[in-house]
Amino acid sequence: MTTEDRTPGSPTEAADAEMSEARALRLQENLARIEELSKRLTAALTHRKQADPALAGPAPDVYMKAATAYIAEMMQNPARVVEHQVNYWGKTLKHYVEAQQTLAKGEFKAPPDPGPKDRRFANPLWDTHPFFNFLKQQYLLNSEAITTAVDDMEALPDNDRRRVEYFTRQIVDMMAPTNFLATNPDALEKAVATDGMSLVQGLENLVRDVEGNHGELVVTLADREAFKVGENLATTPGEVVYRNRMLELIQYTPTTDKVHKIPLLIFPPWINKFYIMDLKPQNSLIKWIVDQGFTLFVVSWVNPDHTYAGTSLDDYIRDGFLRAMAEVRRITGEPKINAVGYCIGGTTLGLTLAHLHNAGDASVNAATFFTTLADFSDPGEVGVFLNNDFVDGIERQTETDGILSKLFMARTFSFLRSNDLIYAPAIKSYMMGEAPPAFDLLYWNGDGTNLPARMAVDYLRGLCQDDGFAKGQFKVFGKPVSLHDIKLPLCAIACETDHIAHWRGSFNSVRQMGSDDKTFILSESGHIAGIINPPSKNKYGHYSNDAPVEGPPEDWLKAATFHKGSWWPRWKDWLAARSGPLVKARQPTDSLSHAPGTYVTATPAD
């Protein structure tokens, strides 16, 4: 249409005017909404509970050590430092000149982009638009320079090096241009396309999260209305057959006419909830085990409040592990059981088994450890949080609260994968105004639990910092136990990219156990996906090796055989061989409530 067609009073001109008026009205409404939300946000932030400063970041000595090491490097090896600077400035100026030359030609485009590719910069504008491309390239060059400088600090001890590298990476990731509205093309494009409504919705999401977490900013990862435990999650039929102040014991309803004689008891971690093993029927480890013909019991731990402040690891062993084992034997009439421990549940199962051996109790026939660390001489990535600056702060905070709040643990584990679990969800929620996805795994991830104050300190001091189990110094009921005291047949499953219980540490833990019958399996993927890996998905493979579990873990892996598909069937064969003959299936009796029970849905005050 030409300008001549737009005569005054024409339908086209009237429509344009009406559209402009509508957009102006929407803008006014959005501004009013923003003002209202800003007031709510300010009010919500005032409810933030003051926490020990040590929980907000490492002590200043981390930065002092880094600065001292860099100065020492300058003094001892000035040529390397100069090389770093020349390399950095050379790349920076080269890119600047290329960008200028491209614009000087009158072309509104970016210079050739050599990469590397980074999924944070998926929007095509990062490669084609001169402004966004310049930001991206400069950020990547700066990141490379900082990382290289830290990597080449030879004066830092290994523990300090790991901490400096980790916290440097946190700063680098936090400063990515994608994390800021003015330099995020996805957010800007959507704001324009929606007349700012995406920003209003993002602010609504931000206010919701701050209000819902008592003044703390915790990004909602999944749609909280999409799932309900017991209705569309944790639906495998079963009954709560025992309850005390520490746990509910669930017996699952058999799906086969015959079951193996020796029952199986699973101890999940109490750092989070057991239904990670029973999200949906198609990926439920619990349902799959029942379908293989095992009598299955699973512990559902209490979510403690401040009244559990004095609860210790001994209490978890006495009133949790030993009591659940006794109840399974009583209910089934069997003198022996098989047991599984997952993560900290595996660590504490190991302590329990060592205690039972020293007490002359052979009631556990065989044990399985999922992603379990018992030797903490090398704790892996989580080791950056195990120095006194953090642990002292945790101890002070728990003395005040009676618990280690789920908030602190969730934040700690999220920062181990900050781009995936903090920044990317925050961008989608707060900048793009998107609703969180209906994703069962992320829903579970946000359904955290507290830890009793004394138990948390017992674990962090005695096991993690002092490495007491591996050294034979950690005491159960007043008597020291060691890894060598674990004598029964055992199978351990570790995960290749586990950032919580790294597989080499799991291997070294099993290597030191005193059993003559040890099997080690290494699954692909991480702490959750490597374990919750149903055969029907045919997604992640695994490694096995018939050689003894000894020597360096790298040598074991080098000689191992890779198998496509899940490790579940391999473990099932191992377990079946140690579970006795088939007998008539056992039905749960004396039900206190239907599975998944009441403890898993309880919401104690933090």
PDB file of C-alpha atoms in Angstrom, residues 372-522:
ATOM      1  CA  THR A 372      28.028 -44.147  47.464  1.00  0.00           C
ATOM      2  CA  LEU A 373      31.095 -42.437  48.919  1.00  0.00           C
ATOM      3  CA  ALA A 374      32.649 -43.919  52.050  1.00  0.00           C
ATOM      4  CA  ASP A 375      36.262 -42.851  51.418  1.00  0.00           C
ATOM      5  CA  PHE A 376      36.299 -39.040  51.488  1.00  0.00           C
ATOM      6  CA  SER A 377      40.039 -38.576  50.955  1.00  0.00           C
ATOM      7  CA  ASP A 378      38.994 -37.160  47.575  1.00  0.00           C
ATOM      8  CA  PRO A 379      35.386 -35.965  47.893  1.00  0.00           C
ATOM      9  CA  GLY A 380      35.210 -34.643  44.322  1.00  0.00           C
ATOM     10  CA  GLU A 381      33.384 -31.464  43.365  1.00  0.00           C
ATOM     11  CA  VAL A 382      31.470 -31.190  46.637  1.00  0.00           C
ATOM     12  CA  GLY A 383      34.816 -30.915  48.416  1.00  0.00           C
ATOM     13  CA  VAL A 384      34.848 -27.165  47.771  1.00  0.00           C
ATOM     14  CA  PHE A 385      32.120 -26.885  50.432  1.00  0.00           C
ATOM     15  CA  LEU A 386      33.833 -29.090  53.021  1.00  0.00           C
ATOM     16  CA  ASN A 387      36.430 -26.651  54.335  1.00  0.00           C
ATOM     17  CA  ASN A 388      36.024 -25.106  57.767  1.00  0.00           C
ATOM     18  CA  ASP A 389      34.734 -21.789  56.446  1.00  0.00           C
ATOM     19  CA  PHE A 390      31.530 -23.457  55.229  1.00  0.00           C
ATOM     20  CA  VAL A 391      31.258 -26.228  57.815  1.00  0.00           C
ATOM     21  CA  ASP A 392      31.806 -23.809  60.713  1.00  0.00           C
ATOM     22  CA  GLY A 393      29.005 -21.673  59.298  1.00  0.00           C
ATOM     23  CA  ILE A 394      26.720 -24.700  58.963  1.00  0.00           C
ATOM     24  CA  GLU A 395      27.438 -25.696  62.555  1.00  0.00           C
ATOM     25  CA  ARG A 396      26.618 -22.207  63.837  1.00  0.00           C
ATOM     26  CA  GLN A 397      23.447 -22.031  61.747  1.00  0.00           C
ATOM     27  CA  THR A 398      22.204 -25.459  62.827  1.00  0.00           C
ATOM     28  CA  GLU A 399      22.797 -24.591  66.486  1.00  0.00           C
ATOM     29  CA  THR A 400      20.353 -21.736  65.975  1.00  0.00           C
ATOM     30  CA  ASP A 401      17.780 -23.505  63.793  1.00  0.00           C
ATOM     31  CA  GLY A 402      17.988 -27.101  65.027  1.00  0.00           C
ATOM     32  CA  ILE A 403      18.146 -28.229  61.396  1.00  0.00           C
ATOM     33  CA  LEU A 404      20.192 -27.731  58.273  1.00  0.00           C
ATOM     34  CA  SER A 405      17.469 -26.267  56.089  1.00  0.00           C
ATOM     35  CA  LYS A 406      16.688 -27.796  52.717  1.00  0.00           C
ATOM     36  CA  LEU A 407      17.259 -24.308  51.282  1.00  0.00           C
ATOM     37  CA  PHE A 408      21.001 -24.382  51.947  1.00  0.00           C
ATOM     38  CA  MET A 409      21.434 -27.901  50.586  1.00  0.00           C
ATOM     39  CA  ALA A 410      19.395 -27.221  47.455  1.00  0.00           C
ATOM     40  CA  ARG A 411      21.386 -24.072  46.769  1.00  0.00           C
ATOM     41  CA  THR A 412      24.711 -25.865  47.299  1.00  0.00           C
ATOM     42  CA  PHE A 413      23.900 -28.721  44.932  1.00  0.00           C
ATOM     43  CA  SER A 414      22.398 -26.345  42.373  1.00  0.00           C
ATOM     44  CA  PHE A 415      25.601 -24.300  42.208  1.00  0.00           C
ATOM     45  CA  LEU A 416      27.505 -27.444  41.252  1.00  0.00           C
ATOM     46  CA  ARG A 417      25.528 -27.168  37.989  1.00  0.00           C
ATOM     47  CA  SER A 418      24.689 -23.474  38.082  1.00  0.00           C
ATOM     48  CA  ASN A 419      24.115 -22.930  34.346  1.00  0.00           C
ATOM     49  CA  ASP A 420      21.579 -25.766  34.194  1.00  0.00           C
ATOM     50  CA  LEU A 421      19.906 -25.412  37.601  1.00  0.00           C
ATOM     51  CA  ILE A 422      20.093 -21.668  38.321  1.00  0.00           C
ATOM     52  CA  TYR A 423      20.827 -19.345  35.409  1.00  0.00           C
ATOM     53  CA  ALA A 424      18.980 -21.078  32.549  1.00  0.00           C
ATOM     54  CA  PRO A 425      15.759 -21.572  34.588  1.00  0.00           C
ATOM     55  CA  ALA A 426      16.003 -17.999  35.943  1.00  0.00           C
ATOM     56  CA  ILE A 427      16.337 -16.591  32.412  1.00  0.00           C
ATOM     57  CA  LYS A 428      13.280 -18.493  31.210  1.00  0.00           C
ATOM     58  CA  SER A 429      11.213 -17.627  34.263  1.00  0.00           C
ATOM     59  CA  TYR A 430      12.215 -14.036  35.095  1.00  0.00           C
ATOM     60  CA  MET A 431      13.328 -12.601  31.742  1.00  0.00           C
ATOM     61  CA  MET A 432      11.137 -14.552  29.340  1.00  0.00           C
ATOM     62  CA  GLY A 433       8.115 -14.805  31.629  1.00  0.00           C
ATOM     63  CA  GLU A 434       7.693 -18.502  30.925  1.00  0.00           C
ATOM     64  CA  ALA A 435       5.903 -20.898  33.242  1.00  0.00           C
ATOM     65  CA  PRO A 436       8.098 -23.677  34.656  1.00  0.00           C
ATOM     66  CA  PRO A 437       7.780 -26.996  32.796  1.00  0.00           C
ATOM     67  CA  ALA A 438       5.766 -29.981  33.983  1.00  0.00           C
ATOM     68  CA  PHE A 439       8.883 -32.119  34.504  1.00  0.00           C
ATOM     69  CA  ASP A 440       8.677 -34.839  37.145  1.00  0.00           C
ATOM     70  CA  LEU A 441      12.422 -35.035  37.834  1.00  0.00           C
ATOM     71  CA  LEU A 442      12.685 -31.280  38.400  1.00  0.00           C
ATOM     72  CA  TYR A 443       9.560 -31.392  40.583  1.00  0.00           C
ATOM     73  CA  TRP A 444      11.275 -33.978  42.786  1.00  0.00           C
ATOM     74  CA  ASN A 445      14.469 -31.919  42.772  1.00  0.00           C
ATOM     75  CA  GLY A 446      12.552 -29.017  44.303  1.00  0.00           C
ATOM     76  CA  ASP A 447      10.830 -31.190  46.919  1.00  0.00           C
ATOM     77  CA  GLY A 448      13.673 -31.118  49.420  1.00  0.00           C
ATOM     78  CA  THR A 449      14.142 -32.173  53.029  1.00  0.00           C
ATOM     79  CA  ASN A 450      15.877 -30.807  56.105  1.00  0.00           C
ATOM     80  CA  LEU A 451      18.657 -32.496  58.073  1.00  0.00           C
ATOM     81  CA  PRO A 452      18.839 -32.707  61.873  1.00  0.00           C
ATOM     82  CA  ALA A 453      21.498 -30.377  63.276  1.00  0.00           C
ATOM     83  CA  ARG A 454      23.613 -32.969  65.068  1.00  0.00           C
ATOM     84  CA  MET A 455      23.419 -35.532  62.273  1.00  0.00           C
ATOM     85  CA  ALA A 456      24.546 -32.951  59.704  1.00  0.00           C
ATOM     86  CA  VAL A 457      27.586 -32.020  61.793  1.00  0.00           C
ATOM     87  CA  ASP A 458      28.369 -35.701  62.559  1.00  0.00           C
ATOM     88  CA  TYR A 459      28.416 -36.404  58.850  1.00  0.00           C
ATOM     89  CA  LEU A 460      30.348 -33.326  57.737  1.00  0.00           C
ATOM     90  CA  ARG A 461      32.962 -33.460  60.494  1.00  0.00           C
ATOM     91  CA  GLY A 462      33.425 -37.152  61.147  1.00  0.00           C
ATOM     92  CA  LEU A 463      32.954 -38.653  57.699  1.00  0.00           C
ATOM     93  CA  CYS A 464      33.643 -35.913  55.155  1.00  0.00           C
ATOM     94  CA  GLN A 465      36.338 -33.799  56.809  1.00  0.00           C
ATOM     95  CA  ASP A 466      38.061 -36.419  58.980  1.00  0.00           C
ATOM     96  CA  ASP A 467      37.492 -39.343  56.566  1.00  0.00           C
ATOM     97  CA  GLY A 468      36.805 -41.389  59.671  1.00  0.00           C
ATOM     98  CA  PHE A 469      35.235 -44.437  58.026  1.00  0.00           C
ATOM     99  CA  ALA A 470      38.139 -45.068  55.662  1.00  0.00           C
ATOM    100  CA  LYS A 471      40.626 -44.457  58.487  1.00  0.00           C
ATOM    101  CA  GLY A 472      38.800 -46.838  60.833  1.00  0.00           C
ATOM    102  CA  GLN A 473      38.172 -44.070  63.347  1.00  0.00           C
ATOM    103  CA  PHE A 474      34.466 -43.236  62.992  1.00  0.00           C
ATOM    104  CA  LYS A 475      32.462 -44.604  65.905  1.00  0.00           C
ATOM    105  CA  VAL A 476      29.098 -46.338  65.787  1.00  0.00           C
ATOM    106  CA  PHE A 477      27.582 -46.665  69.257  1.00  0.00           C
ATOM    107  CA  GLY A 478      30.918 -45.697  70.749  1.00  0.00           C
ATOM    108  CA  LYS A 479      33.055 -48.260  68.892  1.00  0.00           C
ATOM    109  CA  PRO A 480      35.158 -47.514  65.774  1.00  0.00           C
ATOM    110  CA  VAL A 481      34.285 -49.188  62.470  1.00  0.00           C
ATOM    111  CA  SER A 482      36.191 -49.394  59.216  1.00  0.00           C
ATOM    112  CA  LEU A 483      35.554 -50.197  55.572  1.00  0.00           C
ATOM    113  CA  HIS A 484      37.472 -53.442  56.037  1.00  0.00           C
ATOM    114  CA  ASP A 485      34.715 -54.595  58.433  1.00  0.00           C
ATOM    115  CA  ILE A 486      32.268 -54.955  55.514  1.00  0.00           C
ATOM    116  CA  LYS A 487      32.676 -58.643  54.662  1.00  0.00           C
ATOM    117  CA  LEU A 488      29.443 -59.698  52.939  1.00  0.00           C
ATOM    118  CA  PRO A 489      28.907 -59.997  49.137  1.00  0.00           C
ATOM    119  CA  LEU A 490      28.392 -56.570  47.619  1.00  0.00           C
ATOM    120  CA  CYS A 491      27.637 -54.795  44.371  1.00  0.00           C
ATOM    121  CA  ALA A 492      28.282 -51.087  43.758  1.00  0.00           C
ATOM    122  CA  ILE A 493      26.873 -48.938  40.996  1.00  0.00           C
ATOM    123  CA  ALA A 494      28.566 -45.604  40.311  1.00  0.00           C
ATOM    124  CA  CYS A 495      27.838 -43.010  37.623  1.00  0.00           C
ATOM    125  CA  GLU A 496      30.381 -41.676  35.163  1.00  0.00           C
ATOM    126  CA  THR A 497      29.548 -37.971  35.375  1.00  0.00           C
ATOM    127  CA  ASP A 498      28.264 -37.919  38.968  1.00  0.00           C
ATOM    128  CA  HIS A 499      29.021 -34.508  40.487  1.00  0.00           C
ATOM    129  CA  ILE A 500      27.941 -35.485  44.013  1.00  0.00           C
ATOM    130  CA  ALA A 501      29.542 -38.912  44.539  1.00  0.00           C
ATOM    131  CA  HIS A 502      32.224 -39.131  41.859  1.00  0.00           C
ATOM    132  CA  TRP A 503      32.759 -42.607  40.501  1.00  0.00           C
ATOM    133  CA  ARG A 504      36.458 -42.830  41.309  1.00  0.00           C
ATOM    134  CA  GLY A 505      35.676 -42.133  44.945  1.00  0.00           C
ATOM    135  CA  SER A 506      32.965 -44.804  44.883  1.00  0.00           C
ATOM    136  CA  PHE A 507      35.415 -47.274  43.376  1.00  0.00           C
ATOM    137  CA  ASN A 508      38.070 -46.482  45.982  1.00  0.00           C
ATOM    138  CA  SER A 509      35.482 -46.925  48.734  1.00  0.00           C
ATOM    139  CA  VAL A 510      34.498 -50.389  47.498  1.00  0.00           C
ATOM    140  CA  ARG A 511      38.136 -51.341  46.898  1.00  0.00           C
ATOM    141  CA  GLN A 512      38.851 -50.957  50.611  1.00  0.00           C
ATOM    142  CA  MET A 513      35.876 -53.011  51.788  1.00  0.00           C
ATOM    143  CA  GLY A 514      36.767 -56.395  53.267  1.00  0.00           C
ATOM    144  CA  SER A 515      34.463 -58.537  51.140  1.00  0.00           C
ATOM    145  CA  ASP A 516      35.874 -61.298  48.935  1.00  0.00           C
ATOM    146  CA  ASP A 517      32.827 -61.013  46.647  1.00  0.00           C
ATOM    147  CA  LYS A 518      32.749 -57.523  45.122  1.00  0.00           C
ATOM    148  CA  THR A 519      31.130 -56.363  41.876  1.00  0.00           C
ATOM    149  CA  PHE A 520      31.495 -52.866  40.481  1.00  0.00           C
ATOM    150  CA  ILE A 521      29.348 -51.400  37.684  1.00  0.00           C
ATOM    151  CA  LEU A 522      29.861 -47.971  36.130  1.00  0.00           C
TER     152      LEU A 522
END
